[in-house]
């Protein structure tokens, strides 16, 4: 039977991220509010270059990752601090070297992606940090490389520290560490068991990058095997 139009419409509003629940989303809102507000408050006491904002716009996107998707490899502390700071430095360098804005914005974002990838700190808001360094206006331009450290690096560091404190109470690990579950057993005889190398082969076959770590995938598949074995015991 086909889906009712109402059912199809409802699916459009279903969580995209695996395991997302409404309480988690609401808890993430609380964390983002506290993280951004406190970061801004703390930075307001520091001396900044005249005209620079007390908090860089990309930090809003960083907050989403830190508080709403703390298990993501893109949300880990080095990704946040390193990704934003390195990207801002790349953007500033490009802004000084390339006089054509259309070319500069493309080179800044592309260079930021390359630098973050090489330094293992890929962080999507970093692309925005690089872009801001190019088109942020006279205040950003006159601040030069200082913009990468104040406000960008300081904002990022404070957000991570607040994320560490917040997730001590949120029920999520941050920095994220996959936690093996109890009760895992090998699948019943005759059921194909996967090996860790099979995950690598499957990822290579798909040719996609997923917002989940390889370790979490392995734990997920182990639990799938466990529940499959339990079901076979019941039906045997």
Tab-separated table of C-alpha atoms in Angstrom:
chain	number	residue	atom	x	y	z
A	1	UNK	CA	0.000	0.000	0.000
A	2	UNK	CA	1.202	3.512	-0.766
A	3	UNK	CA	1.777	6.171	1.793
A	4	UNK	CA	-0.865	8.712	2.576
A	5	UNK	CA	0.091	12.266	1.564
A	6	UNK	CA	0.131	13.195	5.240
A	7	UNK	CA	2.634	10.433	5.966
A	8	UNK	CA	4.879	11.567	3.132
A	9	UNK	CA	4.716	15.149	4.391
A	10	UNK	CA	5.529	14.040	7.933
A	11	UNK	CA	8.679	12.297	6.720
A	12	UNK	CA	9.990	15.627	5.469
A	13	UNK	CA	10.240	16.731	9.091
A	14	UNK	CA	11.812	13.552	10.442
A	15	UNK	CA	15.337	13.930	11.908
A	16	UNK	CA	18.019	13.534	9.254
A	17	UNK	CA	20.751	12.483	11.662
A	18	UNK	CA	20.622	8.910	12.907
A	19	UNK	CA	19.484	8.728	16.501
A	20	UNK	CA	18.247	12.340	16.684
A	21	UNK	CA	15.444	12.852	19.186
A	22	UNK	CA	13.460	15.910	20.208
A	23	UNK	CA	14.910	15.960	23.762
A	24	UNK	CA	18.423	15.859	22.298
A	25	UNK	CA	17.598	18.728	19.933
A	26	UNK	CA	16.149	20.797	22.787
A	27	UNK	CA	19.160	20.024	24.962
A	28	UNK	CA	21.396	21.103	22.071
A	29	UNK	CA	19.522	24.418	21.918
A	30	UNK	CA	20.247	24.996	25.591
A	31	UNK	CA	23.922	24.197	25.027
A	32	UNK	CA	24.191	26.442	21.976
A	33	UNK	CA	22.512	29.305	23.829
A	34	UNK	CA	24.870	28.991	26.783
A	35	UNK	CA	27.937	28.399	24.617
A	36	UNK	CA	27.422	31.352	22.304
A	37	UNK	CA	26.220	33.739	25.026
A	38	UNK	CA	29.111	32.948	27.365
A	39	UNK	CA	31.660	33.055	24.559
A	40	UNK	CA	30.409	36.481	23.568
A	41	UNK	CA	30.334	37.657	27.176
A	42	UNK	CA	33.886	36.541	27.907
A	43	UNK	CA	35.228	38.018	24.675
A	44	UNK	CA	33.508	41.322	25.427
A	45	UNK	CA	35.954	41.840	28.302
A	46	UNK	CA	39.002	41.464	26.058
A	47	UNK	CA	40.491	44.217	23.954
A	48	UNK	CA	39.842	43.712	20.263
A	49	UNK	CA	40.801	45.580	17.154
A	50	UNK	CA	38.403	48.526	16.649
A	51	UNK	CA	35.427	47.509	14.532
A	52	UNK	CA	35.880	43.748	14.873
A	53	UNK	CA	32.918	41.764	16.236
A	54	UNK	CA	33.280	40.186	19.661
A	55	UNK	CA	32.330	36.850	18.081
A	56	UNK	CA	32.925	35.679	14.503
A	57	UNK	CA	29.868	34.561	12.538
A	58	UNK	CA	31.232	31.054	11.716
A	59	UNK	CA	31.244	30.281	15.446
A	60	UNK	CA	27.450	29.980	15.238
A	61	UNK	CA	27.854	27.047	12.869
A	62	UNK	CA	30.574	25.596	15.088
A	63	UNK	CA	28.148	25.720	18.010
A	64	UNK	CA	25.627	23.672	16.056
A	65	UNK	CA	28.184	20.907	15.578
A	66	UNK	CA	29.589	21.003	19.121
A	67	UNK	CA	26.215	20.945	20.855
A	68	UNK	CA	23.906	19.166	18.377
A	69	UNK	CA	26.288	16.625	16.807
A	70	UNK	CA	29.052	16.127	19.397
A	71	UNK	CA	29.882	12.662	18.035
A	72	UNK	CA	30.761	14.018	14.600
A	73	UNK	CA	34.451	13.945	13.653
A	74	UNK	CA	33.844	17.477	12.327
A	75	UNK	CA	32.866	18.686	15.823
A	76	UNK	CA	35.881	17.503	17.814
A	77	UNK	CA	38.051	20.066	19.649
A	78	UNK	CA	40.952	20.090	17.201
A	79	UNK	CA	38.542	20.308	14.286
A	80	UNK	CA	36.840	23.361	15.809
A	81	UNK	CA	39.897	25.274	16.983
A	82	UNK	CA	42.297	24.193	14.258
A	83	UNK	CA	39.767	24.299	11.441
A	84	UNK	CA	38.515	27.802	12.170
A	85	UNK	CA	41.934	29.294	12.928
A	86	UNK	CA	43.817	27.746	10.023
A	87	UNK	CA	41.022	28.655	7.618
A	88	UNK	CA	41.009	32.264	8.797
A	89	UNK	CA	44.780	32.434	8.283
A	90	UNK	CA	44.390	31.053	4.755
A	91	UNK	CA	41.655	33.567	3.993
A	92	UNK	CA	43.739	36.494	5.255
A	93	UNK	CA	46.747	35.405	3.207
A	94	UNK	CA	44.640	35.077	0.067
A	95	UNK	CA	43.022	38.484	0.672
A	96	UNK	CA	46.471	40.074	0.800
A	97	UNK	CA	47.823	38.259	-2.250
A	98	UNK	CA	44.850	38.175	-4.639
A	99	UNK	CA	43.330	41.548	-5.635
A	100	UNK	CA	40.335	40.117	-7.534
A	101	UNK	CA	37.456	39.422	-5.080
A	102	UNK	CA	35.712	36.717	-7.108
A	103	UNK	CA	38.958	34.789	-7.468
A	104	UNK	CA	40.010	35.444	-3.876
A	105	UNK	CA	36.846	34.036	-2.301
A	106	UNK	CA	37.141	30.819	-4.305
A	107	UNK	CA	40.827	30.387	-3.522
A	108	UNK	CA	40.280	31.126	0.166
A	109	UNK	CA	37.639	28.432	0.632
A	110	UNK	CA	39.486	25.903	-1.525
A	111	UNK	CA	42.749	26.596	0.296
A	112	UNK	CA	41.012	26.272	3.645
A	113	UNK	CA	39.598	22.869	2.706
A	114	UNK	CA	43.033	21.689	1.587
A	115	UNK	CA	44.773	22.972	4.732
A	116	UNK	CA	42.162	21.486	7.057
A	117	UNK	CA	42.322	18.156	5.262
A	118	UNK	CA	46.117	17.985	5.517
A	119	UNK	CA	46.077	19.010	9.179
A	120	UNK	CA	43.221	16.611	10.042
A	121	UNK	CA	40.959	19.369	11.334
A	122	UNK	CA	38.198	19.439	8.721
A	123	UNK	CA	35.438	21.703	10.030
A	124	UNK	CA	32.705	23.111	7.737
A	125	UNK	CA	32.486	26.508	9.495
A	126	UNK	CA	36.152	26.915	8.603
A	127	UNK	CA	35.068	27.615	5.052
A	128	UNK	CA	32.989	30.497	6.371
A	129	UNK	CA	35.938	31.727	8.456
A	130	UNK	CA	38.099	31.827	5.323
A	131	UNK	CA	35.364	33.633	3.426
A	132	UNK	CA	34.886	36.158	6.232
A	133	UNK	CA	38.600	36.927	6.171
A	134	UNK	CA	38.249	37.962	2.513
A	135	UNK	CA	34.920	39.822	2.513
A	136	UNK	CA	34.663	40.874	6.148
A	137	UNK	CA	35.155	44.541	5.380
A	138	UNK	CA	37.688	47.201	6.382
A	139	UNK	CA	37.876	46.170	10.044
A	140	UNK	CA	38.865	42.606	9.181
A	141	UNK	CA	41.274	43.754	6.480
A	142	UNK	CA	43.007	46.252	8.759
A	143	UNK	CA	43.307	43.688	11.554
A	144	UNK	CA	45.333	41.452	9.253
A	145	UNK	CA	46.465	38.115	10.657
A	146	UNK	CA	45.360	39.160	14.148
A	147	UNK	CA	41.773	38.422	13.047
A	148	UNK	CA	42.598	34.699	12.977
A	149	UNK	CA	43.516	34.765	16.643
A	150	UNK	CA	41.173	37.398	18.038
A	151	UNK	CA	38.282	36.781	17.677
A	152	UNK	CA	38.381	33.522	15.668
A	153	UNK	CA	40.820	31.341	17.655
A	154	UNK	CA	39.706	32.707	21.022
A	155	UNK	CA	36.031	32.203	20.139
A	156	UNK	CA	36.733	28.651	19.010
A	157	UNK	CA	38.739	27.751	22.102
A	158	UNK	CA	36.118	29.135	24.462
A	159	UNK	CA	33.340	27.321	22.616
A	160	UNK	CA	35.205	24.020	22.912
A	161	UNK	CA	35.869	24.521	26.628
A	162	UNK	CA	32.198	25.329	27.204
A	163	UNK	CA	31.259	22.274	25.129
A	164	UNK	CA	33.486	20.095	27.309
A	165	UNK	CA	31.759	21.401	30.434
A	166	UNK	CA	28.254	21.136	28.961
A	167	UNK	CA	28.582	17.572	27.736
A	168	UNK	CA	29.594	16.370	31.196
A	169	UNK	CA	25.871	16.717	31.925
A	170	UNK	CA	24.297	16.116	28.499
A	171	UNK	CA	24.780	12.355	28.413
A	172	UNK	CA	27.078	12.591	25.371
A	173	UNK	CA	30.836	12.088	25.337
A	174	UNK	CA	32.890	15.057	24.172
A	175	UNK	CA	35.532	14.731	22.852
A	176	UNK	CA	33.678	11.788	21.397
A	177	UNK	CA	34.893	8.278	22.190
A	178	UNK	CA	32.949	5.255	20.912
A	179	UNK	CA	31.795	3.265	23.940
A	180	UNK	CA	31.361	-0.493	23.381
A	181	UNK	CA	28.002	-1.828	24.532
A	182	UNK	CA	27.617	-4.789	26.849
A	183	UNK	CA	26.040	-8.052	25.846
A	184	UNK	CA	27.731	-8.408	22.454
A	185	UNK	CA	27.894	-11.980	21.209
A	186	UNK	CA	29.012	-13.579	18.001
A	187	UNK	CA	26.258	-14.271	15.496
A	188	UNK	CA	24.698	-17.721	15.328
A	189	UNK	CA	26.429	-20.439	13.356
A	190	UNK	CA	25.863	-20.023	9.653
A	191	UNK	CA	25.370	-16.257	9.832
A	192	UNK	CA	28.029	-14.257	8.008
A	193	UNK	CA	30.229	-12.310	10.422
A	194	UNK	CA	31.847	-9.115	9.239
A	195	UNK	CA	35.489	-8.216	9.817
A	196	UNK	CA	36.798	-4.662	10.377
A	197	UNK	CA	38.408	-4.816	6.938
A	198	UNK	CA	34.955	-5.300	5.418
A	199	UNK	CA	33.998	-1.815	6.635
A	200	UNK	CA	36.936	-0.331	4.740
A	201	UNK	CA	35.950	-2.231	1.605
A	202	UNK	CA	32.314	-1.149	1.891
A	203	UNK	CA	33.293	2.499	2.367
A	204	UNK	CA	35.589	2.264	-0.656
A	205	UNK	CA	32.756	0.744	-2.719
A	206	UNK	CA	30.350	3.541	-1.801
A	207	UNK	CA	32.875	6.317	-2.359
A	208	UNK	CA	31.069	8.594	0.116
A	209	UNK	CA	32.042	10.452	3.269
A	210	UNK	CA	29.615	9.875	6.121
A	211	UNK	CA	29.167	12.050	9.196
A	212	UNK	CA	30.057	9.163	11.480
A	213	UNK	CA	33.394	7.714	12.515
A	214	UNK	CA	34.579	4.312	11.337
A	215	UNK	CA	34.696	3.131	14.977
A	216	UNK	CA	31.047	4.007	15.474
A	217	UNK	CA	30.142	2.137	12.291
A	218	UNK	CA	31.932	-0.925	13.608
A	219	UNK	CA	30.086	-0.722	16.926
A	220	UNK	CA	26.790	-0.292	15.087
A	221	UNK	CA	27.398	-3.395	12.993
A	222	UNK	CA	28.381	-5.362	16.095
A	223	UNK	CA	25.052	-4.472	17.674
A	224	UNK	CA	23.258	-5.490	14.464
A	225	UNK	CA	24.950	-8.891	14.716
A	226	UNK	CA	23.999	-9.151	18.382
A	227	UNK	CA	20.295	-8.462	17.779
A	228	UNK	CA	20.249	-10.745	14.746
A	229	UNK	CA	21.682	-13.544	16.861
A	230	UNK	CA	19.133	-12.877	19.608
A	231	UNK	CA	16.294	-13.011	17.083
A	232	UNK	CA	17.573	-16.320	15.716
A	233	UNK	CA	17.632	-17.751	19.248
A	234	UNK	CA	13.994	-16.783	19.751
A	235	UNK	CA	12.830	-18.228	16.408
A	236	UNK	CA	14.929	-21.401	16.657
